[in-house]
PDB file of C-alpha atoms in Angstrom:
ATOM      1  CA  UNK W   1     -60.417-113.290-117.289  1.00  0.00           C
ATOM      2  CA  UNK W   2     -57.664-110.730-117.909  1.00  0.00           C
ATOM      3  CA  UNK W   3     -58.491-108.030-115.550  1.00  0.00           C
ATOM      4  CA  UNK W   4     -59.187-110.167-112.490  1.00  0.00           C
ATOM      5  CA  UNK W   5     -56.042-111.903-113.152  1.00  0.00           C
ATOM      6  CA  UNK W   6     -54.106-108.418-113.172  1.00  0.00           C
ATOM      7  CA  UNK W   7     -56.234-107.253-110.038  1.00  0.00           C
ATOM      8  CA  UNK W   8     -54.879-110.479-108.404  1.00  0.00           C
ATOM      9  CA  UNK W   9     -51.321-109.749-109.301  1.00  0.00           C
ATOM     10  CA  UNK W  10     -51.811-106.121-108.257  1.00  0.00           C
ATOM     11  CA  UNK W  11     -53.115-107.553-104.799  1.00  0.00           C
ATOM     12  CA  UNK W  12     -49.791-109.558-104.601  1.00  0.00           C
ATOM     13  CA  UNK W  13     -47.575-106.819-105.620  1.00  0.00           C
ATOM     14  CA  UNK W  14     -49.095-104.867-102.846  1.00  0.00           C
ATOM     15  CA  UNK W  15     -48.424-107.652-100.390  1.00  0.00           C
ATOM     16  CA  UNK W  16     -44.841-107.764-101.918  1.00  0.00           C
ATOM     17  CA  UNK W  17     -44.392-104.174-101.131  1.00  0.00           C
ATOM     18  CA  UNK W  18     -45.521-104.735 -97.621  1.00  0.00           C
ATOM     19  CA  UNK W  19     -42.753-107.350 -97.063  1.00  0.00           C
ATOM     20  CA  UNK W  20     -44.944-110.321 -97.572  1.00  0.00           C
ATOM     21  CA  UNK W  21     -41.867-112.762 -98.348  1.00  0.00           C
ATOM     22  CA  UNK W  22     -44.365-115.421 -99.924  1.00  0.00           C
ATOM     23  CA  UNK W  23     -45.583-113.089-102.518  1.00  0.00           C
ATOM     24  CA  UNK W  24     -42.075-111.581-103.021  1.00  0.00           C
ATOM     25  CA  UNK W  25     -40.610-114.954-103.622  1.00  0.00           C
ATOM     26  CA  UNK W  26     -43.544-116.014-105.905  1.00  0.00           C
ATOM     27  CA  UNK W  27     -43.009-112.702-107.756  1.00  0.00           C
ATOM     28  CA  UNK W  28     -39.290-113.302-108.065  1.00  0.00           C
ATOM     29  CA  UNK W  29     -39.641-116.939-109.229  1.00  0.00           C
ATOM     30  CA  UNK W  30     -41.714-115.980-112.182  1.00  0.00           C
ATOM     31  CA  UNK W  31     -39.642-113.422-113.871  1.00  0.00           C
ATOM     32  CA  UNK W  32     -38.090-115.716-116.399  1.00  0.00           C
ATOM     33  CA  UNK W  33     -41.675-116.358-117.778  1.00  0.00           C
ATOM     34  CA  UNK W  34     -42.468-113.779-120.767  1.00  0.00           C
ATOM     35  CA  UNK W  35     -46.228-113.894-119.914  1.00  0.00           C
ATOM     36  CA  UNK W  36     -45.627-112.788-116.469  1.00  0.00           C
ATOM     37  CA  UNK W  37     -43.269-110.005-117.470  1.00  0.00           C
ATOM     38  CA  UNK W  38     -46.037-108.893-119.908  1.00  0.00           C
ATOM     39  CA  UNK W  39     -48.560-108.808-117.104  1.00  0.00           C
ATOM     40  CA  UNK W  40     -45.965-106.753-115.140  1.00  0.00           C
ATOM     41  CA  UNK W  41     -45.687-104.209-117.976  1.00  0.00           C
ATOM     42  CA  UNK W  42     -49.754-104.087-118.015  1.00  0.00           C
ATOM     43  CA  UNK W  43     -49.780-103.371-114.384  1.00  0.00           C
ATOM     44  CA  UNK W  44     -47.175-100.369-114.862  1.00  0.00           C
ATOM     45  CA  UNK W  45     -49.940 -98.457-116.809  1.00  0.00           C
ATOM     46  CA  UNK W  46     -52.183 -95.967-115.058  1.00  0.00           C
ATOM     47  CA  UNK W  47     -55.198 -97.686-113.676  1.00  0.00           C
ATOM     48  CA  UNK W  48     -57.651 -95.641-111.563  1.00  0.00           C
ATOM     49  CA  UNK W  49     -58.823 -98.547-109.255  1.00  0.00           C
ATOM     50  CA  UNK W  50     -55.492 -98.956-107.566  1.00  0.00           C
ATOM     51  CA  UNK W  51     -52.893 -96.450-105.819  1.00  0.00           C
ATOM     52  CA  UNK W  52     -49.417 -96.313-107.630  1.00  0.00           C
ATOM     53  CA  UNK W  53     -47.961 -98.948-105.170  1.00  0.00           C
ATOM     54  CA  UNK W  54     -48.543-102.103-107.529  1.00  0.00           C
ATOM     55  CA  UNK W  55     -47.172 -99.994-110.414  1.00  0.00           C
ATOM     56  CA  UNK W  56     -44.164 -99.214-108.438  1.00  0.00           C
ATOM     57  CA  UNK W  57     -43.737-102.690-107.307  1.00  0.00           C
ATOM     58  CA  UNK W  58     -44.265-104.301-110.769  1.00  0.00           C
ATOM     59  CA  UNK W  59     -41.681-101.849-112.189  1.00  0.00           C
ATOM     60  CA  UNK W  60     -39.169-102.824-109.498  1.00  0.00           C
ATOM     61  CA  UNK W  61     -39.685-106.809-110.476  1.00  0.00           C
ATOM     62  CA  UNK W  62     -39.293-105.778-114.225  1.00  0.00           C
ATOM     63  CA  UNK W  63     -35.843-104.209-113.274  1.00  0.00           C
ATOM     64  CA  UNK W  64     -34.859-107.511-111.952  1.00  0.00           C
ATOM     65  CA  UNK W  65     -36.199-109.823-114.851  1.00  0.00           C
ATOM     66  CA  UNK W  66     -33.855-111.633-116.998  1.00  0.00           C
ATOM     67  CA  UNK W  67     -32.659-109.757-119.996  1.00  0.00           C
ATOM     68  CA  UNK W  68     -34.231-112.150-122.566  1.00  0.00           C
ATOM     69  CA  UNK W  69     -37.585-111.505-120.966  1.00  0.00           C
ATOM     70  CA  UNK W  70     -37.001-107.733-121.140  1.00  0.00           C
ATOM     71  CA  UNK W  71     -36.073-107.578-124.753  1.00  0.00           C
ATOM     72  CA  UNK W  72     -39.664-108.790-125.582  1.00  0.00           C
ATOM     73  CA  UNK W  73     -41.275-105.739-123.819  1.00  0.00           C
ATOM     74  CA  UNK W  74     -38.588-103.092-124.690  1.00  0.00           C
ATOM     75  CA  UNK W  75     -40.921-100.925-126.903  1.00  0.00           C
ATOM     76  CA  UNK W  76     -43.654-101.351-124.318  1.00  0.00           C
ATOM     77  CA  UNK W  77     -41.299 -99.991-121.605  1.00  0.00           C
ATOM     78  CA  UNK W  78     -40.350 -97.066-124.103  1.00  0.00           C
ATOM     79  CA  UNK W  79     -44.283 -96.326-124.287  1.00  0.00           C
ATOM     80  CA  UNK W  80     -44.445 -96.350-120.495  1.00  0.00           C
ATOM     81  CA  UNK W  81     -41.822 -93.763-120.199  1.00  0.00           C
ATOM     82  CA  UNK W  82     -43.389 -91.192-122.676  1.00  0.00           C
ATOM     83  CA  UNK W  83     -46.277 -91.073-120.012  1.00  0.00           C
ATOM     84  CA  UNK W  84     -46.109 -87.572-118.641  1.00  0.00           C
ATOM     85  CA  UNK W  85     -44.347 -87.114-115.454  1.00  0.00           C
ATOM     86  CA  UNK W  86     -47.066 -85.620-113.733  1.00  0.00           C
ATOM     87  CA  UNK W  87     -47.455 -87.924-110.578  1.00  0.00           C
ATOM     88  CA  UNK W  88     -50.748 -89.252-111.910  1.00  0.00           C
ATOM     89  CA  UNK W  89     -49.509 -91.212-115.043  1.00  0.00           C
ATOM     90  CA  UNK W  90     -45.916 -91.810-114.281  1.00  0.00           C
ATOM     91  CA  UNK W  91     -44.221 -90.931-110.960  1.00  0.00           C
ATOM     92  CA  UNK W  92     -40.445 -91.093-110.404  1.00  0.00           C
ATOM     93  CA  UNK W  93     -40.756 -94.240-108.143  1.00  0.00           C
ATOM     94  CA  UNK W  94     -42.040 -96.127-111.197  1.00  0.00           C
ATOM     95  CA  UNK W  95     -40.069 -94.456-113.950  1.00  0.00           C
ATOM     96  CA  UNK W  96     -36.739 -94.994-112.198  1.00  0.00           C
ATOM     97  CA  UNK W  97     -36.968 -98.829-112.272  1.00  0.00           C
ATOM     98  CA  UNK W  98     -38.179 -98.533-115.733  1.00  0.00           C
ATOM     99  CA  UNK W  99     -35.440 -96.553-116.923  1.00  0.00           C
ATOM    100  CA  UNK W 100     -32.994 -99.147-115.109  1.00  0.00           C
ATOM    101  CA  UNK W 101     -34.726-101.790-117.263  1.00  0.00           C
ATOM    102  CA  UNK W 102     -33.793 -99.689-120.357  1.00  0.00           C
ATOM    103  CA  UNK W 103     -30.321 -99.167-119.146  1.00  0.00           C
ATOM    104  CA  UNK W 104     -29.733-102.903-118.801  1.00  0.00           C
ATOM    105  CA  UNK W 105     -31.286-103.421-122.281  1.00  0.00           C
ATOM    106  CA  UNK W 106     -28.617-101.284-123.844  1.00  0.00           C
ATOM    107  CA  UNK W 107     -25.963-102.591-121.745  1.00  0.00           C
ATOM    108  CA  UNK W 108     -26.860-106.313-121.832  1.00  0.00           C
ATOM    109  CA  UNK W 109     -29.227-106.629-124.841  1.00  0.00           C
ATOM    110  CA  UNK W 110     -27.826-104.708-127.513  1.00  0.00           C
ATOM    111  CA  UNK W 111     -31.192-102.510-127.367  1.00  0.00           C
ATOM    112  CA  UNK W 112     -30.820 -99.040-129.179  1.00  0.00           C
ATOM    113  CA  UNK W 113     -33.653 -96.942-127.558  1.00  0.00           C
ATOM    114  CA  UNK W 114     -35.509 -94.181-129.287  1.00  0.00           C
ATOM    115  CA  UNK W 115     -33.935 -90.668-128.871  1.00  0.00           C
ATOM    116  CA  UNK W 116     -36.703 -89.246-126.764  1.00  0.00           C
ATOM    117  CA  UNK W 117     -36.165 -91.896-124.248  1.00  0.00           C
ATOM    118  CA  UNK W 118     -32.420 -92.508-124.625  1.00  0.00           C
ATOM    119  CA  UNK W 119     -31.507 -89.218-122.573  1.00  0.00           C
ATOM    120  CA  UNK W 120     -33.194 -90.754-119.538  1.00  0.00           C
ATOM    121  CA  UNK W 121     -30.918 -93.551-119.408  1.00  0.00           C
ATOM    122  CA  UNK W 122     -27.839 -91.324-118.971  1.00  0.00           C
ATOM    123  CA  UNK W 123     -29.512 -89.783-115.938  1.00  0.00           C
ATOM    124  CA  UNK W 124     -29.446 -92.820-113.985  1.00  0.00           C
TER     125      UNK W 124
END
């Protein structure tokens, strides 16, 4: 079941955020897996049952993902960055990492961002 697997991923991301080395190395080891990268993107979306902690950690791991895995989710990253920056939907601890992803996509993946998010990349 998708949501329960995402919730277990959220729990692992929280453990990683709190310096659980086993969780952290498991996360890092899966970054080449496009399905896992898609799950991280899903976790970055606002979700009321959890604090922003797993979203922030998911965005952090996305910023470390191989460029080939990021190319597949580039438009999803843009959609996430369009969420209002009101703290509730997209706080700066999350958007910072997502903007880094887009910057890498432009630099390494030849990606052309939409105009409305392109200006974010220059600010990092």
